PDB file of C-alpha atoms in Angstrom:
ATOM      1  CA  MET A   1      -4.336 -19.364   1.068  1.00 59.00           C
ATOM      2  CA  THR A   2      -2.547 -22.030   3.079  1.00 61.00           C
ATOM      3  CA  ASN A   3      -1.903 -22.369   6.782  1.00 66.00           C
ATOM      4  CA  ALA A   4      -0.195 -25.228   8.628  1.00 69.00           C
ATOM      5  CA  VAL A   5      -2.090 -24.421  11.829  1.00 77.00           C
ATOM      6  CA  ASP A   6      -5.411 -22.952  12.812  1.00 89.00           C
ATOM      7  CA  PRO A   7      -5.042 -19.141  12.771  1.00 90.00           C
ATOM      8  CA  ALA A   8      -6.693 -19.070  16.196  1.00 91.00           C
ATOM      9  CA  ASP A   9      -3.701 -20.966  17.560  1.00 93.00           C
ATOM     10  CA  THR A  10      -1.387 -18.141  16.458  1.00 96.00           C
ATOM     11  CA  GLU A  11      -3.261 -15.409  18.335  1.00 96.00           C
ATOM     12  CA  HIS A  12      -1.097 -13.313  20.621  1.00 97.00           C
ATOM     13  CA  ARG A  13      -0.588  -9.810  21.935  1.00 97.00           C
ATOM     14  CA  PHE A  14       1.041  -7.305  19.597  1.00 96.00           C
ATOM     15  CA  ARG A  15       2.427  -4.206  21.291  1.00 96.00           C
ATOM     16  CA  ARG A  16       3.380  -1.120  19.273  1.00 95.00           C
ATOM     17  CA  ASN A  17       3.749   2.529  20.280  1.00 93.00           C
ATOM     18  CA  GLY A  18       2.650   1.621  23.789  1.00 94.00           C
ATOM     19  CA  HIS A  19      -0.659   0.050  22.721  1.00 93.00           C
ATOM     20  CA  ASP A  20      -1.749  -3.594  22.616  1.00 95.00           C
ATOM     21  CA  LEU A  21      -3.720  -5.334  19.893  1.00 95.00           C
ATOM     22  CA  ARG A  22      -4.453  -9.028  19.399  1.00 97.00           C
ATOM     23  CA  VAL A  23      -3.073 -10.489  16.167  1.00 97.00           C
ATOM     24  CA  ARG A  24      -3.432 -13.774  14.269  1.00 97.00           C
ATOM     25  CA  VAL A  25      -1.220 -14.909  11.394  1.00 97.00           C
ATOM     26  CA  VAL A  26      -2.260 -16.676   8.183  1.00 96.00           C
ATOM     27  CA  GLU A  27       0.197 -17.911   5.549  1.00 96.00           C
ATOM     28  CA  LEU A  28      -0.332 -16.914   1.902  1.00 94.00           C
ATOM     29  CA  ASN A  29       1.183 -18.992  -0.887  1.00 92.00           C
ATOM     30  CA  GLY A  30      -0.474 -19.115  -4.277  1.00 87.00           C
ATOM     31  CA  ASP A  31      -0.189 -17.912  -7.877  1.00 82.00           C
ATOM     32  CA  GLY A  32       3.320 -16.592  -7.283  1.00 83.00           C
ATOM     33  CA  GLU A  33       2.239 -14.559  -4.258  1.00 93.00           C
ATOM     34  CA  ARG A  34       3.939 -15.492  -1.001  1.00 96.00           C
ATOM     35  CA  GLY A  35       3.609 -13.800   2.333  1.00 97.00           C
ATOM     36  CA  HIS A  36       1.336 -13.581   5.348  1.00 97.00           C
ATOM     37  CA  LEU A  37      -1.906 -11.985   6.441  1.00 97.00           C
ATOM     38  CA  LEU A  38      -1.761 -10.411   9.888  1.00 98.00           C
ATOM     39  CA  LEU A  39      -5.257 -10.138  11.320  1.00 98.00           C
ATOM     40  CA  PHE A  40      -5.431  -7.408  13.956  1.00 98.00           C
ATOM     41  CA  GLY A  41      -8.386  -7.350  16.315  1.00 97.00           C
ATOM     42  CA  ALA A  42     -11.862  -8.454  15.250  1.00 95.00           C
ATOM     43  CA  VAL A  43     -11.670  -8.356  11.441  1.00 96.00           C
ATOM     44  CA  ALA A  44     -15.032  -7.651   9.761  1.00 96.00           C
ATOM     45  CA  ASP A  45     -16.533  -6.261   6.562  1.00 95.00           C
ATOM     46  CA  GLY A  46     -15.413  -2.714   5.835  1.00 96.00           C
ATOM     47  CA  CYS A  47     -12.236  -3.054   7.879  1.00 97.00           C
ATOM     48  CA  LEU A  48      -8.950  -1.394   6.992  1.00 97.00           C
ATOM     49  CA  VAL A  49      -6.614  -3.459   4.807  1.00 98.00           C
ATOM     50  CA  ARG A  50      -3.051  -2.725   3.802  1.00 97.00           C
ATOM     51  CA  VAL A  51      -1.525  -4.838   0.990  1.00 97.00           C
ATOM     52  CA  HIS A  52       2.193  -4.197   1.382  1.00 97.00           C
ATOM     53  CA  SER A  53       5.229  -5.446  -0.522  1.00 96.00           C
ATOM     54  CA  ARG A  54       8.394  -6.190   1.415  1.00 97.00           C
ATOM     55  CA  CYS A  55      11.098  -3.496   1.204  1.00 96.00           C
ATOM     56  CA  LEU A  56      14.296  -4.348   3.055  1.00 97.00           C
ATOM     57  CA  TYR A  57      15.814  -0.932   2.421  1.00 96.00           C
ATOM     58  CA  GLY A  58      12.867   1.162   3.507  1.00 95.00           C
ATOM     59  CA  GLU A  59      11.629  -0.942   6.435  1.00 96.00           C
ATOM     60  CA  ALA A  60      14.576  -2.699   8.090  1.00 96.00           C
ATOM     61  CA  LEU A  61      17.401  -0.392   6.973  1.00 97.00           C
ATOM     62  CA  ARG A  62      15.262   2.784   7.173  1.00 95.00           C
ATOM     63  CA  SER A  63      16.402   4.054   3.789  1.00 94.00           C
ATOM     64  CA  GLN A  64      15.306   7.588   2.938  1.00 94.00           C
ATOM     65  CA  ASP A  65      15.130   6.804  -0.790  1.00 93.00           C
ATOM     66  CA  CYS A  66      11.522   5.529  -0.899  1.00 91.00           C
ATOM     67  CA  ASP A  67       8.177   5.803   0.873  1.00 90.00           C
ATOM     68  CA  CYS A  68       7.794   2.118   1.797  1.00 92.00           C
ATOM     69  CA  GLY A  69       8.708   2.426   5.478  1.00 94.00           C
ATOM     70  CA  PRO A  70       6.578   5.523   6.105  1.00 93.00           C
ATOM     71  CA  GLU A  71       3.599   3.975   4.281  1.00 93.00           C
ATOM     72  CA  LEU A  72       3.791   0.832   6.403  1.00 96.00           C
ATOM     73  CA  ASP A  73       4.049   2.925   9.574  1.00 95.00           C
ATOM     74  CA  LYS A  74       1.029   5.024   8.595  1.00 94.00           C
ATOM     75  CA  ALA A  75      -1.044   1.967   7.731  1.00 96.00           C
ATOM     76  CA  LEU A  76      -0.273   0.335  11.077  1.00 97.00           C
ATOM     77  CA  ASP A  77      -1.042   3.590  12.902  1.00 96.00           C
ATOM     78  CA  LEU A  78      -4.494   3.658  11.312  1.00 95.00           C
ATOM     79  CA  ILE A  79      -5.177  -0.026  11.968  1.00 97.00           C
ATOM     80  CA  GLN A  80      -4.192   0.389  15.601  1.00 96.00           C
ATOM     81  CA  ALA A  81      -6.343   3.503  15.948  1.00 95.00           C
ATOM     82  CA  ALA A  82      -9.312   1.667  14.413  1.00 96.00           C
ATOM     83  CA  GLY A  83      -8.762  -1.343  16.678  1.00 96.00           C
ATOM     84  CA  SER A  84      -8.799  -3.857  13.837  1.00 97.00           C
ATOM     85  CA  GLY A  85      -7.638  -4.471  10.294  1.00 98.00           C
ATOM     86  CA  VAL A  86      -5.540  -6.661   8.035  1.00 98.00           C
ATOM     87  CA  LEU A  87      -1.935  -6.282   6.937  1.00 98.00           C
ATOM     88  CA  VAL A  88      -1.084  -8.436   3.923  1.00 98.00           C
ATOM     89  CA  TYR A  89       2.715  -8.563   3.890  1.00 98.00           C
ATOM     90  CA  LEU A  90       3.941  -9.916   0.553  1.00 97.00           C
ATOM     91  CA  GLU A  91       7.407 -11.178  -0.328  1.00 97.00           C
ATOM     92  CA  GLN A  92       7.582  -8.951  -3.394  1.00 96.00           C
ATOM     93  CA  GLU A  93      10.886  -7.150  -2.975  1.00 96.00           C
ATOM     94  CA  GLY A  94      11.797  -4.813  -5.819  1.00 95.00           C
ATOM     95  CA  ARG A  95       8.213  -4.685  -7.165  1.00 95.00           C
ATOM     96  CA  GLY A  96       8.349  -8.456  -7.570  1.00 95.00           C
ATOM     97  CA  ALA A  97      11.732  -8.607  -9.333  1.00 96.00           C
ATOM     98  CA  GLY A  98      13.843  -9.214  -6.213  1.00 96.00           C
ATOM     99  CA  LEU A  99      16.576  -7.434  -4.308  1.00 97.00           C
ATOM    100  CA  ILE A 100      19.297  -7.916  -6.924  1.00 97.00           C
ATOM    101  CA  ALA A 101      17.072  -6.398  -9.617  1.00 97.00           C
ATOM    102  CA  LYS A 102      16.287  -3.558  -7.242  1.00 96.00           C
ATOM    103  CA  ALA A 103      19.997  -2.849  -6.716  1.00 97.00           C
ATOM    104  CA  LEU A 104      20.661  -3.039 -10.457  1.00 97.00           C
ATOM    105  CA  GLY A 105      17.767  -0.678 -11.045  1.00 96.00           C
ATOM    106  CA  TYR A 106      19.131   1.868  -8.583  1.00 95.00           C
ATOM    107  CA  ARG A 107      22.548   1.684 -10.222  1.00 97.00           C
ATOM    108  CA  GLU A 108      21.038   2.099 -13.687  1.00 97.00           C
ATOM    109  CA  SER A 109      19.045   5.108 -12.480  1.00 95.00           C
ATOM    110  CA  GLU A 110      22.221   6.709 -11.131  1.00 95.00           C
ATOM    111  CA  ARG A 111      23.995   6.055 -14.428  1.00 96.00           C
ATOM    112  CA  SER A 112      21.252   7.161 -16.798  1.00 96.00           C
ATOM    113  CA  GLY A 113      19.245   9.641 -14.736  1.00 95.00           C
ATOM    114  CA  THR A 114      16.016   7.728 -15.380  1.00 94.00           C
ATOM    115  CA  ASP A 115      13.401   6.720 -12.821  1.00 93.00           C
ATOM    116  CA  THR A 116      13.504   3.151 -11.514  1.00 93.00           C
ATOM    117  CA  PHE A 117      10.507   2.050 -13.590  1.00 95.00           C
ATOM    118  CA  THR A 118      12.391   3.014 -16.756  1.00 94.00           C
ATOM    119  CA  SER A 119      15.599   1.518 -15.378  1.00 95.00           C
ATOM    120  CA  TYR A 120      13.901  -1.824 -14.769  1.00 95.00           C
ATOM    121  CA  GLU A 121      12.628  -1.871 -18.338  1.00 96.00           C
ATOM    122  CA  ASN A 122      16.059  -0.905 -19.688  1.00 96.00           C
ATOM    123  CA  LEU A 123      17.472  -3.907 -17.826  1.00 97.00           C
ATOM    124  CA  GLY A 124      14.814  -6.277 -19.192  1.00 97.00           C
ATOM    125  CA  TYR A 125      12.613  -6.424 -16.077  1.00 97.00           C
ATOM    126  CA  PRO A 126       8.923  -5.496 -15.946  1.00 95.00           C
ATOM    127  CA  ALA A 127       8.350  -2.054 -14.459  1.00 95.00           C
ATOM    128  CA  ASP A 128       6.144  -3.807 -11.879  1.00 93.00           C
ATOM    129  CA  ALA A 129       5.874  -7.602 -11.796  1.00 94.00           C
ATOM    130  CA  ARG A 130       3.547  -7.871  -8.788  1.00 93.00           C
ATOM    131  CA  THR A 131       0.146  -9.572  -8.761  1.00 94.00           C
ATOM    132  CA  TYR A 132      -2.590  -9.542  -6.123  1.00 95.00           C
ATOM    133  CA  GLN A 133      -5.144 -12.153  -7.214  1.00 95.00           C
ATOM    134  CA  ALA A 134      -4.215 -14.676  -4.514  1.00 95.00           C
ATOM    135  CA  THR A 135      -4.248 -11.859  -1.983  1.00 97.00           C
ATOM    136  CA  ALA A 136      -7.781 -10.910  -3.003  1.00 96.00           C
ATOM    137  CA  ARG A 137      -8.964 -14.504  -2.736  1.00 95.00           C
ATOM    138  CA  ALA A 138      -7.359 -14.849   0.685  1.00 96.00           C
ATOM    139  CA  LEU A 139      -9.208 -11.774   1.904  1.00 97.00           C
ATOM    140  CA  ALA A 140     -12.462 -13.212   0.565  1.00 95.00           C
ATOM    141  CA  GLU A 141     -11.750 -16.500   2.365  1.00 94.00           C
ATOM    142  CA  LEU A 142     -11.675 -14.538   5.604  1.00 95.00           C
ATOM    143  CA  GLY A 143     -15.332 -13.738   4.935  1.00 95.00           C
ATOM    144  CA  LEU A 144     -14.676 -10.180   3.798  1.00 96.00           C
ATOM    145  CA  ARG A 145     -16.872  -8.752   1.065  1.00 96.00           C
ATOM    146  CA  SER A 146     -15.830  -5.110   1.407  1.00 96.00           C
ATOM    147  CA  VAL A 147     -12.621  -3.449   2.556  1.00 97.00           C
ATOM    148  CA  GLN A 148     -11.122  -0.014   3.007  1.00 96.00           C
ATOM    149  CA  LEU A 149      -7.824  -0.404   1.203  1.00 96.00           C
ATOM    150  CA  LEU A 150      -4.968   1.740   2.481  1.00 96.00           C
ATOM    151  CA  THR A 151      -3.161   2.382  -0.776  1.00 91.00           C
ATOM    152  CA  ASN A 152      -2.099   4.909  -3.401  1.00 91.00           C
ATOM    153  CA  ASN A 153      -1.813   2.187  -6.039  1.00 91.00           C
ATOM    154  CA  PRO A 154      -4.768   1.753  -8.446  1.00 91.00           C
ATOM    155  CA  ALA A 155      -3.470  -1.684  -9.519  1.00 91.00           C
ATOM    156  CA  LYS A 156      -4.173  -3.053  -6.032  1.00 94.00           C
ATOM    157  CA  VAL A 157      -7.695  -1.643  -6.051  1.00 93.00           C
ATOM    158  CA  ASP A 158      -8.394  -3.090  -9.492  1.00 92.00           C
ATOM    159  CA  ALA A 159      -7.041  -6.536  -8.551  1.00 93.00           C
ATOM    160  CA  LEU A 160      -9.246  -6.815  -5.461  1.00 96.00           C
ATOM    161  CA  ARG A 161     -12.304  -5.575  -7.326  1.00 95.00           C
ATOM    162  CA  ARG A 162     -11.770  -8.134 -10.096  1.00 94.00           C
ATOM    163  CA  GLU A 163     -12.059 -10.873  -7.466  1.00 92.00           C
ATOM    164  CA  GLY A 164     -15.426  -9.525  -6.353  1.00 95.00           C
ATOM    165  CA  LEU A 165     -14.444  -7.421  -3.334  1.00 96.00           C
ATOM    166  CA  GLN A 166     -16.031  -4.034  -2.791  1.00 96.00           C
ATOM    167  CA  VAL A 167     -13.107  -1.670  -2.334  1.00 95.00           C
ATOM    168  CA  THR A 168     -12.966   1.845  -0.968  1.00 94.00           C
ATOM    169  CA  ALA A 169      -9.492   3.211  -1.644  1.00 92.00           C
ATOM    170  CA  VAL A 170      -7.965   5.330   1.107  1.00 91.00           C
ATOM    171  CA  PRO A 171      -4.824   7.096  -0.162  1.00 88.00           C
ATOM    172  CA  LEU A 172      -1.942   7.169   2.301  1.00 88.00           C
ATOM    173  CA  ARG A 173      -0.145  10.440   2.726  1.00 85.00           C
ATOM    174  CA  THR A 174       3.528  10.432   3.678  1.00 85.00           C
ATOM    175  CA  ARG A 175       6.244  13.051   3.435  1.00 84.00           C
ATOM    176  CA  ALA A 176       9.189  12.371   1.182  1.00 87.00           C
ATOM    177  CA  LEU A 177      12.287  11.733   3.271  1.00 88.00           C
ATOM    178  CA  SER A 178      14.690  12.984   0.594  1.00 90.00           C
ATOM    179  CA  GLU A 179      14.792  14.473  -2.886  1.00 90.00           C
ATOM    180  CA  ARG A 180      15.256  10.972  -4.278  1.00 89.00           C
ATOM    181  CA  ALA A 181      12.110   9.836  -2.476  1.00 85.00           C
ATOM    182  CA  ARG A 182      10.218  12.837  -3.832  1.00 87.00           C
ATOM    183  CA  GLU A 183      11.312  11.939  -7.364  1.00 88.00           C
ATOM    184  CA  TYR A 184      10.177   8.353  -6.758  1.00 86.00           C
ATOM    185  CA  LEU A 185       6.726   9.520  -5.671  1.00 86.00           C
ATOM    186  CA  GLU A 186       6.493  11.656  -8.798  1.00 87.00           C
ATOM    187  CA  ALA A 187       7.513   8.666 -10.950  1.00 85.00           C
ATOM    188  CA  LYS A 188       4.813   6.587  -9.272  1.00 88.00           C
ATOM    189  CA  ARG A 189       2.265   9.267 -10.131  1.00 85.00           C
ATOM    190  CA  THR A 190       3.292   9.789 -13.750  1.00 84.00           C
ATOM    191  CA  ARG A 191       4.366   6.253 -14.696  1.00 82.00           C
ATOM    192  CA  ARG A 192       1.913   4.130 -12.677  1.00 87.00           C
ATOM    193  CA  LYS A 193      -0.907   6.642 -12.008  1.00 83.00           C
ATOM    194  CA  HIS A 194      -0.604   6.406  -8.230  1.00 85.00           C
ATOM    195  CA  TRP A 195      -2.672   8.814  -6.158  1.00 80.00           C
ATOM    196  CA  ILE A 196      -0.342  11.059  -4.169  1.00 77.00           C
ATOM    197  CA  PRO A 197      -2.338  13.075  -1.607  1.00 70.00           C
ATOM    198  CA  THR A 198      -1.117  16.584  -0.767  1.00 63.00           C
ATOM    199  CA  ASP A 199      -2.526  19.542   1.185  1.00 55.00           C
ATOM    200  CA  SER A 200      -4.103  21.075  -1.902  1.00 49.00           C
ATOM    201  CA  VAL A 201      -4.832  18.175  -4.267  1.00 43.00           C
ATOM    202  CA  PRO A 202      -6.006  14.749  -3.105  1.00 41.00           C
ATOM    203  CA  TRP A 203      -5.708  12.547  -6.188  1.00 37.00           C
ATOM    204  CA  ALA A 204      -8.855  10.984  -7.577  1.00 37.00           C
ATOM    205  CA  LEU A 205      -9.790   7.363  -7.396  1.00 39.00           C
ATOM    206  CA  GLU A 206     -12.091   7.489 -10.400  1.00 40.00           C
ATOM    207  CA  PRO A 207     -13.253  10.187 -12.851  1.00 41.00           C
ATOM    208  CA  HIS A 208     -16.666  11.678 -12.205  1.00 36.00           C
ATOM    209  CA  GLU A 209     -19.383  11.318 -14.830  1.00 43.00           C
ATOM    210  CA  GLY A 210     -19.056  14.123 -17.355  1.00 42.00           C
ATOM    211  CA  ASP A 211     -15.393  14.792 -16.597  1.00 39.00           C
ATOM    212  CA  ALA A 212     -13.161  15.246 -19.621  1.00 40.00           C
ATOM    213  CA  ALA A 213     -10.882  12.314 -20.374  1.00 41.00           C
ATOM    214  CA  THR A 214      -7.368  12.825 -19.038  1.00 39.00           C
ATOM    215  CA  ASP A 215      -4.268  10.819 -18.289  1.00 40.00           C
ATOM    216  CA  GLU A 216      -3.733  12.778 -15.080  1.00 36.00           C
ATOM    217  CA  PRO A 217      -5.532  11.945 -11.804  1.00 33.00           C
ATOM    218  CA  LEU A 218      -8.448  14.227 -10.930  1.00 29.00           C
ATOM    219  CA  ALA A 219      -9.100  15.944  -7.609  1.00 28.00           C
ATOM    220  CA  VAL A 220     -11.998  14.535  -5.577  1.00 27.00           C
ATOM    221  CA  ASP A 221     -13.044  14.109  -1.976  1.00 31.00           C
ATOM    222  CA  PRO A 222     -11.211  11.129  -0.481  1.00 36.00           C
ATOM    223  CA  VAL A 223     -12.444   8.911   2.295  1.00 38.00           C
ATOM    224  CA  VAL A 224     -11.396  10.471   5.580  1.00 35.00           C
ATOM    225  CA  ILE A 225     -10.082   8.276   8.356  1.00 32.00           C
ATOM    226  CA  THR A 226      -9.198  10.075  11.550  1.00 32.00           C
ATOM    227  CA  PRO A 227      -7.722   7.987  14.388  1.00 31.00           C
ATOM    228  CA  GLY A 228     -10.347   7.335  17.015  1.00 34.00           C
ATOM    229  CA  GLU A 229     -13.284   8.244  14.767  1.00 35.00           C
ATOM    230  CA  ASN A 230     -15.579   6.270  12.498  1.00 36.00           C
ATOM    231  CA  HIS A 231     -14.824   5.977   8.787  1.00 36.00           C
ATOM    232  CA  ARG A 232     -16.831   8.510   6.828  1.00 36.00           C
ATOM    233  CA  PRO A 233     -16.735  10.313   3.479  1.00 34.00           C
ATOM    234  CA  ARG A 234     -15.781  13.969   3.669  1.00 32.00           C
ATOM    235  CA  SER A 235     -18.633  16.219   2.536  1.00 32.00           C
ATOM    236  CA  GLY A 236     -18.526  19.690   1.091  1.00 31.00           C
ATOM    237  CA  PRO A 237     -16.070  21.524  -1.142  1.00 29.00           C
ATOM    238  CA  GLY A 238     -12.570  22.649  -0.306  1.00 32.00           C
ATOM    239  CA  PRO A 239      -9.165  21.055   0.058  1.00 30.00           C
ATOM    240  CA  ALA A 240      -8.727  17.875   2.028  1.00 29.00           C
ATOM    241  CA  PRO A 241      -7.084  18.112   5.444  1.00 27.00           C
ATOM    242  CA  ASP A 242      -3.862  16.361   6.321  1.00 27.00           C
ATOM    243  CA  LEU A 243      -5.650  13.058   6.947  1.00 26.00           C
ATOM    244  CA  ILE A 244      -3.022  11.171   8.880  1.00 25.00           C
ATOM    245  CA  GLY A 245      -0.789  13.759  10.419  1.00 24.00           C
ATOM    246  CA  ALA A 246       2.118  13.491   7.996  1.00 24.00           C
TER     247      ALA A 246
END
């Protein structure tokens, strides 16, 4: 983690959806990972963390072809509701391959009918070239030992745990904005084993002891985060509620 100035000197008011929150900015540049950590409020152990890869289409251009914009919005909603948290915003467009590769991948998917993970591989790119080791170390340098990670991606959880962080994964639920976005979510689930929460089946973070081995995610109780309430595990059987109002 590198920063040209003291993060305290970057502190300022951040206003979103009519609510204020103090934010500090830390630069991240290491091991091929570039971006920034935005520290909202008083960051402490167990706080919410979103590790997010830049998506020009979904965030700035509001494309309806992916879930990147809605996931970022949901993560920020939860951080604001909690009053603190960390957004790690990484310059990892196109799952680390870049915007040109992303465009080529979309075109190949339209031509061949394959998902974008397969299209990337057909074009000679990794299905997902992103890494998160420097991100994990940067979080540890903030003094964090445990985090609640707002993610559906098991690779992010694994990367942070390998660097010694205690991670509670909190799957983010969003609604697909189009049929193409729905197909992308399904490809994430089947190709990359992402957890895609729904009304009836919240996807598992880990298999329970005694469960039969399977390549498909298993249903378990997720961590519930309701805006304005404390973080707590949901107890008792039954389907999970719509956790974040999607």
